[in-house]
Coordinates of C-alpha atoms in Angstrom, one line a residue:
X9 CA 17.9 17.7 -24.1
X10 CA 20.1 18.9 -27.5
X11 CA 22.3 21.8 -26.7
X12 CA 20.7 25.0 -26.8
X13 CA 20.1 27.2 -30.1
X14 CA 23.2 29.8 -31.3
X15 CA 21.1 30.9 -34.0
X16 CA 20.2 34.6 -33.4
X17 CA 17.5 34.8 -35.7
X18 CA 13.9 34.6 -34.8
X19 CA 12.0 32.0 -37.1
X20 CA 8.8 33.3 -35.2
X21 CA 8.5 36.3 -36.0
X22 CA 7.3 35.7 -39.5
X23 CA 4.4 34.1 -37.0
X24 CA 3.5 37.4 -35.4
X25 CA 0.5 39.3 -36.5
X26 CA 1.2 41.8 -39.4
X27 CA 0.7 44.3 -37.4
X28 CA 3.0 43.5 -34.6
X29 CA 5.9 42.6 -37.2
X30 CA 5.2 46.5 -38.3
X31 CA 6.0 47.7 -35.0
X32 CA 9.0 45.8 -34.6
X33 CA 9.7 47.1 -37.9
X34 CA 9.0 50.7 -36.6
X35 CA 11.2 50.7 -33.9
X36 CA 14.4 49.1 -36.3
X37 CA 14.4 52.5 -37.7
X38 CA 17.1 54.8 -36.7
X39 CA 16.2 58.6 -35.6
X40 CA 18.3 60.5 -37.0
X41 CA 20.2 63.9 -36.9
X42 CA 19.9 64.9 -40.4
X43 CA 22.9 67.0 -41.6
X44 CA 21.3 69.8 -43.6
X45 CA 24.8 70.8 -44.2
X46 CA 28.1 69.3 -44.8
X47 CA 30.0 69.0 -41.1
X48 CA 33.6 68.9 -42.7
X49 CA 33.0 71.2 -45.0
X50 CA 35.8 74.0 -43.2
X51 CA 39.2 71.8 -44.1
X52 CA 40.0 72.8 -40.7
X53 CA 37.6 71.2 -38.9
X54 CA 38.7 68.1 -40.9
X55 CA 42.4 69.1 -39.7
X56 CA 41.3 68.9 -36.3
X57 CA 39.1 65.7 -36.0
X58 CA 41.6 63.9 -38.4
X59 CA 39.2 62.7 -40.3
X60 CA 39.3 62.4 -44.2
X61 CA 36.2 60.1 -45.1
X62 CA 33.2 61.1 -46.5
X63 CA 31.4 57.8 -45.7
X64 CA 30.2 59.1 -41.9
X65 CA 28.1 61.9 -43.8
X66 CA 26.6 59.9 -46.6
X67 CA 26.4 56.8 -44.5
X68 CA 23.5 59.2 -42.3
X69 CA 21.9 60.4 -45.3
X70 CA 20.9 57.1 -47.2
X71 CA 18.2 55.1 -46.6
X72 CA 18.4 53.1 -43.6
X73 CA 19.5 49.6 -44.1
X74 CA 16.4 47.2 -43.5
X75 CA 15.0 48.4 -46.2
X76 CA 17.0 45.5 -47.9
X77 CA 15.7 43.0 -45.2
X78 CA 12.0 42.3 -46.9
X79 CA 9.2 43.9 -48.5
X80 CA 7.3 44.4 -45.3
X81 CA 10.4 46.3 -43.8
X82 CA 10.7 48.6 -47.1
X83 CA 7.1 49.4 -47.0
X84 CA 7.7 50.8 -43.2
X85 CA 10.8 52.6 -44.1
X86 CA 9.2 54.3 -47.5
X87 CA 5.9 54.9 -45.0
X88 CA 8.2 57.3 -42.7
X89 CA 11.1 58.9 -45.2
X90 CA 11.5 60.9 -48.0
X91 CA 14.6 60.9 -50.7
X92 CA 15.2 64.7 -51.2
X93 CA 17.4 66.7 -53.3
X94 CA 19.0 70.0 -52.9
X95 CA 20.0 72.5 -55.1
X96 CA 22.8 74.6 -53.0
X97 CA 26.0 74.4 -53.9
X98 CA 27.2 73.3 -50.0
X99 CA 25.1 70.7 -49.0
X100 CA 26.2 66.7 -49.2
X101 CA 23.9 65.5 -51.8
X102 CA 20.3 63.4 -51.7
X103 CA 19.5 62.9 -47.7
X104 CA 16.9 60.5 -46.5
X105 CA 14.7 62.2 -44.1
X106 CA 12.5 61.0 -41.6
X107 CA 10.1 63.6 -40.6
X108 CA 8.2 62.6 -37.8
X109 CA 11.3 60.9 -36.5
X110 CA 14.6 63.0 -36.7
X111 CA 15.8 66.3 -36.0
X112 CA 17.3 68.9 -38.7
X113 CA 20.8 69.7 -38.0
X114 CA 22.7 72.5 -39.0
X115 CA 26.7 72.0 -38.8
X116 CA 27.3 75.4 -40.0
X117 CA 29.2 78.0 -37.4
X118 CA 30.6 81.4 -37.8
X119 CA 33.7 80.0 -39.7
X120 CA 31.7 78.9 -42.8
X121 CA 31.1 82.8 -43.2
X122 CA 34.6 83.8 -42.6
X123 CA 35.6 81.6 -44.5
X124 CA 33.1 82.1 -48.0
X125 CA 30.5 85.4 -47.4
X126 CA 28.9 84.1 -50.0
X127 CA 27.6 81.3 -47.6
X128 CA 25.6 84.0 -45.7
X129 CA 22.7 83.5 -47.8
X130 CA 23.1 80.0 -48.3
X131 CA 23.0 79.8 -44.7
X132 CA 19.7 81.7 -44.2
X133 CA 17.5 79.4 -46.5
X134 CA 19.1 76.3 -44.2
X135 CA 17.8 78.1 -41.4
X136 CA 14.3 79.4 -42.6
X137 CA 13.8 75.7 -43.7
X138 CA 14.3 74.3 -40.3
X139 CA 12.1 77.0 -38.6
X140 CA 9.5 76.5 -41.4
X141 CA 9.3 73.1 -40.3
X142 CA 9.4 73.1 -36.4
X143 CA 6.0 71.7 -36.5
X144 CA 7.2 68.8 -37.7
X145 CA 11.2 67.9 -37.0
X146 CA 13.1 69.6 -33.8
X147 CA 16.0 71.9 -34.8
X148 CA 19.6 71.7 -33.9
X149 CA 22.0 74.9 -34.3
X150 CA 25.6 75.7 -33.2
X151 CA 25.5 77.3 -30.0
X152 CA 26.8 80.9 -31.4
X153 CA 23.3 81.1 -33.2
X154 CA 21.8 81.4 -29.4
X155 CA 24.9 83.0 -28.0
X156 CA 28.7 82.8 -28.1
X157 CA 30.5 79.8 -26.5
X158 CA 33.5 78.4 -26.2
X159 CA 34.2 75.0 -24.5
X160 CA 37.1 77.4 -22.4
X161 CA 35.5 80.4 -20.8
X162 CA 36.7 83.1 -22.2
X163 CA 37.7 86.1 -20.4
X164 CA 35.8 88.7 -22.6
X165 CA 32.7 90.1 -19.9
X166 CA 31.4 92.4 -21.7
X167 CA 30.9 89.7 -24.5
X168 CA 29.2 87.6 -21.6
X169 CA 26.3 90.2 -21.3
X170 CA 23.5 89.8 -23.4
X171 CA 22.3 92.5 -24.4
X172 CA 18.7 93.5 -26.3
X173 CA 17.9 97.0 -29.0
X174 CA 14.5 97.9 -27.6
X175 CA 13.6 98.8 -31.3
X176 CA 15.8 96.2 -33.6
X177 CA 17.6 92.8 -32.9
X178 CA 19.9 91.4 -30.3
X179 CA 23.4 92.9 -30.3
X180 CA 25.7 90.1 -30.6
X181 CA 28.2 90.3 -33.3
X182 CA 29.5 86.9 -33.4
X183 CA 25.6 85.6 -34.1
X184 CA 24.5 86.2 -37.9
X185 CA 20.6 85.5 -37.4
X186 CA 18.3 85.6 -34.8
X187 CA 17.0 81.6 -33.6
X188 CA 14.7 83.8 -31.3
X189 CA 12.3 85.5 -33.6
X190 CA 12.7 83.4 -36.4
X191 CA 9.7 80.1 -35.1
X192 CA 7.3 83.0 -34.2
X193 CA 7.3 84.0 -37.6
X194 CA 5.9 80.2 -39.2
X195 CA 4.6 78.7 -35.3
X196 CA 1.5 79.8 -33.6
X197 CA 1.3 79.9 -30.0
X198 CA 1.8 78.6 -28.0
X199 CA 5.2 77.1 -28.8
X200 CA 5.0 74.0 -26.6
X201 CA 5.6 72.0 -29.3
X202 CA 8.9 74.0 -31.0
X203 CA 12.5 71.8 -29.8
X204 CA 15.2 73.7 -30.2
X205 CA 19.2 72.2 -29.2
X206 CA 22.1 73.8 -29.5
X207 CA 25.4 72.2 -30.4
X208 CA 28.4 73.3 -27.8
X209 CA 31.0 70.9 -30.3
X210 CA 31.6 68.9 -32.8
X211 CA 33.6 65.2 -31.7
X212 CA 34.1 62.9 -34.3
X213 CA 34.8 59.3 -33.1
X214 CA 37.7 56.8 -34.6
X215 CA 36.6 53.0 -33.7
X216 CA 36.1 50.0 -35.8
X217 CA 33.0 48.7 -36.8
X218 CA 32.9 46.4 -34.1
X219 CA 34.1 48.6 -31.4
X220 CA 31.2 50.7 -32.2
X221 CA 28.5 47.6 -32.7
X222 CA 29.2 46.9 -29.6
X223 CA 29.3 50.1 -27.8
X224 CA 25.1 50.2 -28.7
X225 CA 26.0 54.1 -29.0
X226 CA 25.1 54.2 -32.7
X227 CA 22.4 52.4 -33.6
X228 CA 21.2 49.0 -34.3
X229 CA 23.5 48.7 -37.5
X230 CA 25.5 52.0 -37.3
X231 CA 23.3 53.8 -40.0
X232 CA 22.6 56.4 -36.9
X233 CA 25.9 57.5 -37.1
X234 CA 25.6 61.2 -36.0
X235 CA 24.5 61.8 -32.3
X236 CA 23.4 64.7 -29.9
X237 CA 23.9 64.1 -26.2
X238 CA 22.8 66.4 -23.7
X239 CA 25.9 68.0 -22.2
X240 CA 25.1 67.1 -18.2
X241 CA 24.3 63.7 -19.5
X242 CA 27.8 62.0 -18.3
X243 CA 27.2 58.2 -18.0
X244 CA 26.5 58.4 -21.4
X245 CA 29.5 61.0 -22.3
X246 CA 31.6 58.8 -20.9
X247 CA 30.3 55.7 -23.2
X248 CA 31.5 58.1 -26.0
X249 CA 34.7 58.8 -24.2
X250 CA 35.5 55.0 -23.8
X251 CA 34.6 54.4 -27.4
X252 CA 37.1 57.2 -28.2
X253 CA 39.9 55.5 -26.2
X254 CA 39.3 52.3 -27.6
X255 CA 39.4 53.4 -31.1
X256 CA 43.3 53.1 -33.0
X257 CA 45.6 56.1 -33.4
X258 CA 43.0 58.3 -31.0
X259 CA 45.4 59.3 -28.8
X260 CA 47.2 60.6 -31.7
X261 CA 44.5 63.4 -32.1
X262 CA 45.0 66.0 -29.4
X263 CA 42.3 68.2 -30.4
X264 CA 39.5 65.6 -29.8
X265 CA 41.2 64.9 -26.2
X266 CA 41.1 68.5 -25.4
X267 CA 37.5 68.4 -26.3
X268 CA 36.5 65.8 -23.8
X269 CA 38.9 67.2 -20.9
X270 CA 37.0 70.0 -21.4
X271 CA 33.8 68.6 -21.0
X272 CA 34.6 66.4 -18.2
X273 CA 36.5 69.4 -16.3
X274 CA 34.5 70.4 -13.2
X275 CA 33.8 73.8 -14.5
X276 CA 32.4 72.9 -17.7
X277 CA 29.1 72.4 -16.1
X278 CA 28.7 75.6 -14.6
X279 CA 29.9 77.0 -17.7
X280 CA 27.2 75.6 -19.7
X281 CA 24.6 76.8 -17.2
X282 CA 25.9 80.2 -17.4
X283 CA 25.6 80.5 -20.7
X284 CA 22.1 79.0 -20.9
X285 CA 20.8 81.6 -18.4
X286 CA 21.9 83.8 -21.1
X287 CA 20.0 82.0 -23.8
X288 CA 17.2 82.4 -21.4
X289 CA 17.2 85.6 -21.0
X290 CA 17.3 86.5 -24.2
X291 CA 14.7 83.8 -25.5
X292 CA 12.4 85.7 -23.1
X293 CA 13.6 89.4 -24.1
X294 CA 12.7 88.8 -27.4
X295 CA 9.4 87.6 -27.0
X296 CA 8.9 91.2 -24.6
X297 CA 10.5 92.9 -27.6
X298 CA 7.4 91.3 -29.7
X299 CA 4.7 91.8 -27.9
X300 CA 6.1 95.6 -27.0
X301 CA 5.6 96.2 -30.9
X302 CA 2.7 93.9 -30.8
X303 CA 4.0 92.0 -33.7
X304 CA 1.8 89.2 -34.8
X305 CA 1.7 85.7 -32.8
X306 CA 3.4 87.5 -29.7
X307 CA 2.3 86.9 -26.9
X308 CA -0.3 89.9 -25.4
X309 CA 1.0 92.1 -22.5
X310 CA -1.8 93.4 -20.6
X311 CA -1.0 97.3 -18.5
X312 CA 2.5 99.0 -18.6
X313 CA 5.4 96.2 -20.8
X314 CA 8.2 98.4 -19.0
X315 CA 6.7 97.5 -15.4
X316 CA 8.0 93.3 -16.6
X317 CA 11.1 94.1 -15.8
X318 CA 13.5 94.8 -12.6
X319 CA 14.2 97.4 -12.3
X320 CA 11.3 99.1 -14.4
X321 CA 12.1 100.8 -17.8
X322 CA 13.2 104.3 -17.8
X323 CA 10.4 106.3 -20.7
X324 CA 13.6 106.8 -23.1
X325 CA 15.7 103.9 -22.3
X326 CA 17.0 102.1 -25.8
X327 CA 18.7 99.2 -24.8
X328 CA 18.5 96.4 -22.1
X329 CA 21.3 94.5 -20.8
X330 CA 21.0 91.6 -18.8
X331 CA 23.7 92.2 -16.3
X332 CA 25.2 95.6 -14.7
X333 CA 27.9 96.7 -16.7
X334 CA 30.1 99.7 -15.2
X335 CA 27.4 102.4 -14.8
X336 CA 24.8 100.5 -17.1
X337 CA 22.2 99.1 -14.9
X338 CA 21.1 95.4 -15.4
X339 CA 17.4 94.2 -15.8
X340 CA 15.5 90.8 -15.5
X341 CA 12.1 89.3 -15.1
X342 CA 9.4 90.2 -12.8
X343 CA 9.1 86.7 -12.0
X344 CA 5.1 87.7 -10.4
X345 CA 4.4 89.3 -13.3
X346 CA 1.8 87.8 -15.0
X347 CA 3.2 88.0 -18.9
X348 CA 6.6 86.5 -17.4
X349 CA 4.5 83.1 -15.6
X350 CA 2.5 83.2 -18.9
X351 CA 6.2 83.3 -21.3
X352 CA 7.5 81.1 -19.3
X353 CA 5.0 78.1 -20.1
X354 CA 5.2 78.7 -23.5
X355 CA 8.1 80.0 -25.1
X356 CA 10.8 77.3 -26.2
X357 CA 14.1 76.3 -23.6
X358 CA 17.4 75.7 -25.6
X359 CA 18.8 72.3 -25.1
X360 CA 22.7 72.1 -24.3
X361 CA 24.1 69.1 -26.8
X362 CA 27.1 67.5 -27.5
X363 CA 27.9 66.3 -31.2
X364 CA 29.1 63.2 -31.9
X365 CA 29.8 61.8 -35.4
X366 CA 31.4 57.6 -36.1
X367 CA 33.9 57.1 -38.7
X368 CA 34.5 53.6 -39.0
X369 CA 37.4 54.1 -41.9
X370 CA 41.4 54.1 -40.5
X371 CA 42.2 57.3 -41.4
X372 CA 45.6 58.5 -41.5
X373 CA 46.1 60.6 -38.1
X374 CA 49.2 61.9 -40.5
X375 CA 47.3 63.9 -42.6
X376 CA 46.8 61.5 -45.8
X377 CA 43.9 62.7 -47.8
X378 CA 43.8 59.9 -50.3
X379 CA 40.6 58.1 -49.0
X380 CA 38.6 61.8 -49.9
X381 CA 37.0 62.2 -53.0
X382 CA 34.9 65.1 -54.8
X383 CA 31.4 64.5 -55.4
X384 CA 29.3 65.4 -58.1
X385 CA 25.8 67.2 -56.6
X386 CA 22.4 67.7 -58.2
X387 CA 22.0 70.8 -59.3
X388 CA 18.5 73.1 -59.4
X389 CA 16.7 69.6 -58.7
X390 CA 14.9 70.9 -55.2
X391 CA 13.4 68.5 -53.9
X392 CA 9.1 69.1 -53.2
X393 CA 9.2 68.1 -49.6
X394 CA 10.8 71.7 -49.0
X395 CA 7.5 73.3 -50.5
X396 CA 5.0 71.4 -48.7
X397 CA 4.7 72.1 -45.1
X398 CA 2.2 69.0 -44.3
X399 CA 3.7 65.3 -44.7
X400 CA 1.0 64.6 -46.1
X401 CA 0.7 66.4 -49.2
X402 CA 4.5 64.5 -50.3
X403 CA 4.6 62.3 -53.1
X404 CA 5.4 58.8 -53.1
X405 CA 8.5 57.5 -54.0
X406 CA 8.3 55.7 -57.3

């Protein structure tokens, strides 16, 4: 017998049924997590990853690479993505999006604002765009948007206690919108089908192209180079971590270190939990808050809505916290009440995620900036997929 085959292609697949070689091509494709917005866009956050390349971001936005393979792998990546454009003035150009497939990411935090107010409103059409489409892509937001976190507890309790305006929004002046009302105004019930995450950090990861090929952590060819992993996940975490060690000059960036001490610290679990609860609490407040004002879409409460909660609602009572605070008595769920079971089943739980974003470029851990460049964006050219809601009223690509 001849010495066995090196070759790694596979001469027979070009024998497979059609539709069979479609599948295969189907599951070549990467699933995304589109970046609605730019994720170094804050020079700090830049300063802090020590990372000055641009080709990470565009990298996840183009279309993905076996398109060039063949025809038959073109037609499958055209079937599933769309080219848009975008017309704000802070996004990263045309992005390839996958519909069916990825998940809309925003990378914008409370620092953007602080940074430009006029990015308030910019901010708000990235956010009504993702709720408009929860139908059809999961969502992704920084954690703030649920409720303040930190990776470090902080020591602030009153800050730690959610709190809800009987008649208005959630207090919480660190969050500038409100991810809890905002899918019951485009999703009917029940919202079984809405995904929200939220994203506790941001970790971009230094390795070489190889490194990373073989680390399987970012795709088949590395054109899936942003990833979300769910924070209690830490076989995988520690993939990323090992990646991270592997890659040269990492240990020359002591803010990315601190980031993964602090999510492999033994309290950082707990920590996370806590602050879900929170998010819990508050998901379900704001669907009582609906259906007290028996807003469109809520779900119905059937006798007294101040009997939900424990203790029951005083007649003039304006605001409910979640936790006792001084002389402020706390309230949560009846969990026997009927509405609460009901909420429960439907209403939407807020993933926990870890960010991760490959660069594959050496960049200079000393602060050199030479391998950025400006880019040129399209201007009032918005694309139509973000004024059609179905996928199948989009146009073909020419």
């Amino acid at each position: 017998m001849g010495a066995p085959s090196t070759d790694p292609g596979f001469p027979q697949f070009s024998l497979l049924p059609s539709e069979i070689r479609l599948q295969i091509w189907h599951y070549c494709l990467p699933r995304r997590i589109v970046q609605r917005d730019d994720p170094f866009y804050l020079v700090e956050v830049r300063e802090e990853q020590k990372c000055w390349s641009i080709r990470p971001t565009f990298q996840n936005a183009a279309v993905p690479l076996i398109a060039s393979v063949c025809r038959e792998s073109r037609h499958v990546v055209r079937k599933w993505g769309k080219l848009i454009t975008q017309d704000f003035r802070l996004n990263i150009g045309p992005i390839w999006i996958q519909p069916r497939l990825d998940r809309y990411n925003l990378n914008c935090d409370i620092r953007y604002i602080w940074d430009d107010e006029d990015y308030l409103e910019t901010m708000y059409d990235h956010l009504e765009e993702g709720f408009y489409r929860l139908d059809m892509m999961p969502v992704s937001l920084r954690a703030e948007y649920f409720y303040p976190f930190a990776l470090e507890p902080e020591k602030d309790t009153f800050q730690k206690c959610p709190i809800l305006e009987i008649n208005g929004k959630p207090i919480n002046e660190y969050s500038p919108d409100d991810p809890y009302d905002e899918f019951a105004t485009y999703i009917e019930r029940p919202y079984a089908g809405v995904s929200e995450s939220a994203t506790l950090t941001f970790i971009c990861i230094h390795a070489t192209k190889e490194q990373a090929a073989d680390s399987g952590l970012f795709g088949i060819l590395l054109d899936d180079p942003v990833q979300l992993v769910d924070f209690d996940d830490n076989e995988r975490l520690e993939q990323f971590y090992a990646l991270f060690q592997k890659g040269c000059c990492n240990d020359k960036r002591p803010e990315v270190s601190k980031q993964f001490a602090s999510i492999f610290a033994p309290g950082f679990r707990p920590h996370v939990e806590s602050w879900r609860e929170k998010v819990d609490w508050l998901m379900m407040a704001n669907a009582w808050r609906r259906a007290n004002k028996r807003f469109w879409n809520s779900i119905p409460i059937e006798g007294d809505p101040g009997l939900i909660w424990n203790p029951p609602l005083l007649e003039d009572q304006t605001h409910i916290y979640m936790s006792s605070i001084h002389d402020v008595q706390g309230h949560t769920f009846d969990n026997h009440y009927p509405w609460v079971i009901q909420a429960k089943k439907e209403l939407p739980r807020v993933t926990p995620k870890i960010q991760f974003l490959l660069c594959t470029d050496d960049c200079d851990v000393n602060g050199n900036v030479g391998t950025v460049r400006d880019m040129s964006l399209p201007l009032n050219r918005r694309s139509d997929w973000f004024d059609n809601l179905l996928y199948a009223e989009l146009a073909e690509l020419p």
